[in-house]
Coordinates of C-alpha atoms (C1' of nucleotides) in Angstrom, one line a residue:
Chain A
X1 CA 82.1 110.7 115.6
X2 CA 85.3 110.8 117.0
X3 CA 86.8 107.6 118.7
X4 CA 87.9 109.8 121.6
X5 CA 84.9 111.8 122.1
X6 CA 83.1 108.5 122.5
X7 CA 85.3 107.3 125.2
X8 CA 85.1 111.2 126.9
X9 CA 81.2 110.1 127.1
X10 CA 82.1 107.2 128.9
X11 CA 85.3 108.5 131.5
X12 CA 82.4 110.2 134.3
X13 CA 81.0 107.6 137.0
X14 CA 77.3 109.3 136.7
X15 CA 77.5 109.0 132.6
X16 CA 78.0 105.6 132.9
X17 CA 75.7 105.2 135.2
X18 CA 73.2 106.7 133.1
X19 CA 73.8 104.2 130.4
X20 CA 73.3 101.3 133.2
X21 CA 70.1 102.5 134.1
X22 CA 69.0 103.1 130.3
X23 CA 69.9 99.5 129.6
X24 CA 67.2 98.2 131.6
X25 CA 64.8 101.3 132.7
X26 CA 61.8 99.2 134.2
X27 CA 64.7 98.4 136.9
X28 CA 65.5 101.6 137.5
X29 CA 62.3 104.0 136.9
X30 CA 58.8 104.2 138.4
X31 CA 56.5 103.5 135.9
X32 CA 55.8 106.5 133.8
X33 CA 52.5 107.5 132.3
X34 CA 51.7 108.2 128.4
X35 CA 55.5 106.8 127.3
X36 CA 57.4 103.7 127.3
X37 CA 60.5 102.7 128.2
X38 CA 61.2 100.5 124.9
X39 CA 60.2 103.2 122.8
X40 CA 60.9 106.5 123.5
X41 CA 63.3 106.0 127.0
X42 CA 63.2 107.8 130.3
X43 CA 62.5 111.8 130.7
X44 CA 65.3 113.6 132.1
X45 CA 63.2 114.4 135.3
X46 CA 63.6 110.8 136.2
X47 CA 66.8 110.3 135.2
X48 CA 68.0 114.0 137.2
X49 CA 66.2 112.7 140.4
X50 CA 68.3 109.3 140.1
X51 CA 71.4 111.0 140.0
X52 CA 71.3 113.4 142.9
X53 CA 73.2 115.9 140.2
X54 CA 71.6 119.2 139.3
X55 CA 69.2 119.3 136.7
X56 CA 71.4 121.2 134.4
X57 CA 74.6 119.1 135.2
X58 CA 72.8 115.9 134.0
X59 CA 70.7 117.9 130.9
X60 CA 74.4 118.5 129.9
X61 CA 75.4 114.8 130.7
X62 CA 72.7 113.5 128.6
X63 CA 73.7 115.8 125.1
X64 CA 77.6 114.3 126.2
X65 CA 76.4 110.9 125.8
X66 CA 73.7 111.9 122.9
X67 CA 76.8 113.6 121.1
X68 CA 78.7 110.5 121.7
X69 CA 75.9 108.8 119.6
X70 CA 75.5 106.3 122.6
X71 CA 71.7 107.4 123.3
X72 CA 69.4 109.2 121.3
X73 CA 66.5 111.8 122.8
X74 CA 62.7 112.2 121.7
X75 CA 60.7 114.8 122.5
X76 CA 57.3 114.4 123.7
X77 CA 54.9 117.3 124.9
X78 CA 57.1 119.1 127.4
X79 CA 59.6 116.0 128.1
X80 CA 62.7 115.1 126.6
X81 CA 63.2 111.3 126.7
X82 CA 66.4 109.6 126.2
X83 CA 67.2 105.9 124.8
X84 CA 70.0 103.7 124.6
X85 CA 71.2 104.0 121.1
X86 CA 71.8 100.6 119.8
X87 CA 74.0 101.5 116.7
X88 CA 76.2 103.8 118.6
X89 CA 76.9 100.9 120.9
X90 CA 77.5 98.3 118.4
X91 CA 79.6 100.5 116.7
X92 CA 82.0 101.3 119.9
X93 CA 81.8 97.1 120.5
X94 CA 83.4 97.0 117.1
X95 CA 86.2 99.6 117.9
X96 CA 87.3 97.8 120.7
X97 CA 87.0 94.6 118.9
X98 CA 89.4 95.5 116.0
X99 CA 91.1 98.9 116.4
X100 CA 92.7 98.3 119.6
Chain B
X1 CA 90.1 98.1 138.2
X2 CA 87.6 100.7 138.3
X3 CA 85.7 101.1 134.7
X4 CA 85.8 105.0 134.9
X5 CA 89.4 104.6 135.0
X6 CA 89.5 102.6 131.6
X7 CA 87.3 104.7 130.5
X8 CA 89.6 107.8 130.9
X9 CA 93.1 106.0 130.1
X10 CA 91.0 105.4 126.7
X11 CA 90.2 109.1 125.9
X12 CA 93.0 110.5 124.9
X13 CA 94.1 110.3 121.3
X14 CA 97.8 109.6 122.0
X15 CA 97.1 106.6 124.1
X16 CA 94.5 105.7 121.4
X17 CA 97.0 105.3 119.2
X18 CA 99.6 103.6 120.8
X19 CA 97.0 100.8 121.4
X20 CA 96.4 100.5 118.0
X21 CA 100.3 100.8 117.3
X22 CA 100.7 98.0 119.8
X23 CA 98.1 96.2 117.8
X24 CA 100.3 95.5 115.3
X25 CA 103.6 96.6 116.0
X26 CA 105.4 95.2 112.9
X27 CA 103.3 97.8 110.8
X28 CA 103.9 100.6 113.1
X29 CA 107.8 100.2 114.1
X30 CA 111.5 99.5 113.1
X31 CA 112.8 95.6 114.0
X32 CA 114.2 95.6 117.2
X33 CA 117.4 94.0 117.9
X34 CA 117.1 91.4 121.4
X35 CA 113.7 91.3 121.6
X36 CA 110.5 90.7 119.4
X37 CA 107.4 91.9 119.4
X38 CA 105.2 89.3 120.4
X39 CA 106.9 88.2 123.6
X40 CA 107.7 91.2 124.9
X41 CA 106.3 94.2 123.1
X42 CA 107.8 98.0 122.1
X43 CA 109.9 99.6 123.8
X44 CA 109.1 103.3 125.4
X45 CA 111.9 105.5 123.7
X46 CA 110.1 103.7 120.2
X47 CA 107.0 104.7 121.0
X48 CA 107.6 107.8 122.3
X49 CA 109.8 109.0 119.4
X50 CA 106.8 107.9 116.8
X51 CA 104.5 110.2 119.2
X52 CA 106.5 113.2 118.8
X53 CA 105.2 113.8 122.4
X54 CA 108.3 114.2 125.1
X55 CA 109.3 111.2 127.0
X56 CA 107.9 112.2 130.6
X57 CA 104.4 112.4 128.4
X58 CA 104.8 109.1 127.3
X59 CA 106.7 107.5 130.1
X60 CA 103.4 108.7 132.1
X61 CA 100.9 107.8 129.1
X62 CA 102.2 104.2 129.1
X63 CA 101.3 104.1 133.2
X64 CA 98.0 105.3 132.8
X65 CA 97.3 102.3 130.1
X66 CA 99.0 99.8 132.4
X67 CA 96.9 101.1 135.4
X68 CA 94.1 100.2 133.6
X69 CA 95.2 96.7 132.5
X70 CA 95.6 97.6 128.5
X71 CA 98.7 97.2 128.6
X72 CA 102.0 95.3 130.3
X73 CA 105.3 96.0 130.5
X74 CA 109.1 94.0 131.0
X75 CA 111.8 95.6 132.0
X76 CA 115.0 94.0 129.8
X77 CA 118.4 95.3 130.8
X78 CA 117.8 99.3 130.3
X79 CA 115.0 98.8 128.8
X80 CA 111.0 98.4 129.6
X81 CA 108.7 96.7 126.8
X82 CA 104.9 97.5 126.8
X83 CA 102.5 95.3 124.5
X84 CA 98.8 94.5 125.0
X85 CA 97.0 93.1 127.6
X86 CA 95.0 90.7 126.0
X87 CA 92.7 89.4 129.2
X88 CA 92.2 93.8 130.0
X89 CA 90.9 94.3 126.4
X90 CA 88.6 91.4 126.8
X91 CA 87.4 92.2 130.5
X92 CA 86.7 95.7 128.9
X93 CA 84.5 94.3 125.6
X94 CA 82.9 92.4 128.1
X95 CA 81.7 95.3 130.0
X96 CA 80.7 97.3 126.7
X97 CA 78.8 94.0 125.7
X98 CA 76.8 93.5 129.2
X99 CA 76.6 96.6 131.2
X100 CA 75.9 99.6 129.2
Chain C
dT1 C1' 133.7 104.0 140.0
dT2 C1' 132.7 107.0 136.4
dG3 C1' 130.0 108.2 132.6
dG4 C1' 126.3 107.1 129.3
dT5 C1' 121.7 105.7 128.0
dA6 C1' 116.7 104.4 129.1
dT7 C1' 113.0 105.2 131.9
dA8 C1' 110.4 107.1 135.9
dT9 C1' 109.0 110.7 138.8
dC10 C1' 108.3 115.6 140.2
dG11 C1' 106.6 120.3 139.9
dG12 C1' 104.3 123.5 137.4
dA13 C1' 101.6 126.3 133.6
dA14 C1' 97.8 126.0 130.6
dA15 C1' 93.7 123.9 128.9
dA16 C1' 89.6 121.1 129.7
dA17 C1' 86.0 119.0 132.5
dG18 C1' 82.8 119.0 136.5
dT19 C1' 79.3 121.2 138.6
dC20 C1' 76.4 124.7 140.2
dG21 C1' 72.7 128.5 140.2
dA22 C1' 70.5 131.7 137.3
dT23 C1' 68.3 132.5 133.1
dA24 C1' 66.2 131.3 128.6
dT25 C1' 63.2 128.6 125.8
dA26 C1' 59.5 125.4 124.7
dC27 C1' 55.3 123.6 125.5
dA28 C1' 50.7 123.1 128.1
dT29 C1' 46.9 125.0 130.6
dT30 C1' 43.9 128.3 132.1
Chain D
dA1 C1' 47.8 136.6 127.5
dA2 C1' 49.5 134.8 131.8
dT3 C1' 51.3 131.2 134.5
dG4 C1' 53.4 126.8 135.4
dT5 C1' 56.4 122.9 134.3
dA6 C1' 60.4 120.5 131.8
dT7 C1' 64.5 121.1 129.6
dA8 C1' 68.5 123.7 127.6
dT9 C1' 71.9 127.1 127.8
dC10 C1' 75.0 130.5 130.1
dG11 C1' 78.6 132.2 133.2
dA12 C1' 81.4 131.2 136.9
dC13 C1' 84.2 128.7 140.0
dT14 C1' 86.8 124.5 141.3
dT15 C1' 89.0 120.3 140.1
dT16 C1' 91.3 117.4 136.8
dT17 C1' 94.0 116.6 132.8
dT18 C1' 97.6 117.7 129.5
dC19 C1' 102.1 118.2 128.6
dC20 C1' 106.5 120.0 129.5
dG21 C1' 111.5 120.5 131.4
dA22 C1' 114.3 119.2 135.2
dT23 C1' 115.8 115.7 138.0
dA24 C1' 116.1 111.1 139.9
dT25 C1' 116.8 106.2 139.3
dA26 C1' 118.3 101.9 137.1
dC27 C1' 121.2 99.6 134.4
dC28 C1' 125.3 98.9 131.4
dA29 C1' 130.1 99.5 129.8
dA30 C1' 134.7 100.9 130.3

DNA sequence: TTGGTATATCGGAAAAAGTCGATATACATT
DNA sequence: AATGTATATCGACTTTTTCCGATATACCAA
């Protein structure tokens, strides 16, 4: 993945946002039934109503960020959930660490 | 120093580079005569000619950087050194470490 | 003070991003 | 099969970013 694409992702106040929320969903979410936050995320309903964005503004945001490798989706039934991507952020810790 | 605005001042492959030219500037440009590296950094017509990019571009590329703290400049006689800013960076691996 | 060099700022054209509503797709239920 | 719900994609419009050339400013040297 492109180094600049990554920090694209990151350059909107709702995207980063996004990723706060993610980082600590059970803050941020109503409990949901049949998934859990730790394993598969939070479905873009949720994460759509948050935002106050249009639905297909943030479904957009979210493949941004997914693209970016910073969160990762799983589908389940007719919801999409999205997750913090661990690697993805490790990986841009390391790029600021060392390449700039 | 707003994080969107880091965020944005980072996601742009010029400005990428010259951070990591800045990184290491003995790798990445000619000895300077009057003024080293370490103390007071590169100065803009360097930087700009090893872009290829046209001054105003770079001259305004090097304000983004330093609006977002990654950078710092001295003006010396005619001429205005940027190198790193070593507290930004680090304010900026912080966030990546503890908010998203 | 005149002219030369380095950098900053301004104004604009073209490209990209932000954001929406409408529509398509995928899945579930009846 | 028909309908309903969740998400993705499309087309359009607006705003922002990219990048330039021209001009202004700051400093230096003669």
């Amino acid at each position: 993945m492109d180094q600049v694409e990554i920090f694209k992702a990151l350059s909107n106040k709702t995207r980063l946002q996004i990723l706060t929320w993610l980082k600590a969903p059970e803050l941020h979410f109503p409990e949901q039934p049949n998934a859990d936050f730790e394993n598969v995320g939070v479905c873009v309903g949720q994460i759509q109503m948050k935002s106050g964005l249009s639905q297909s503004t943030i479904s957009e945001y979210l493949s941004i960020l997914q693209r970016a490798d910073l969160i990762s989706s799983t589908r389940l039934g007719q919801w999409t959930y999205y997750k913090r991507n661990k690697e993805g952020l490790k990986k841009l810790s390391d790029i600021i660490n060392t390449e700039i």
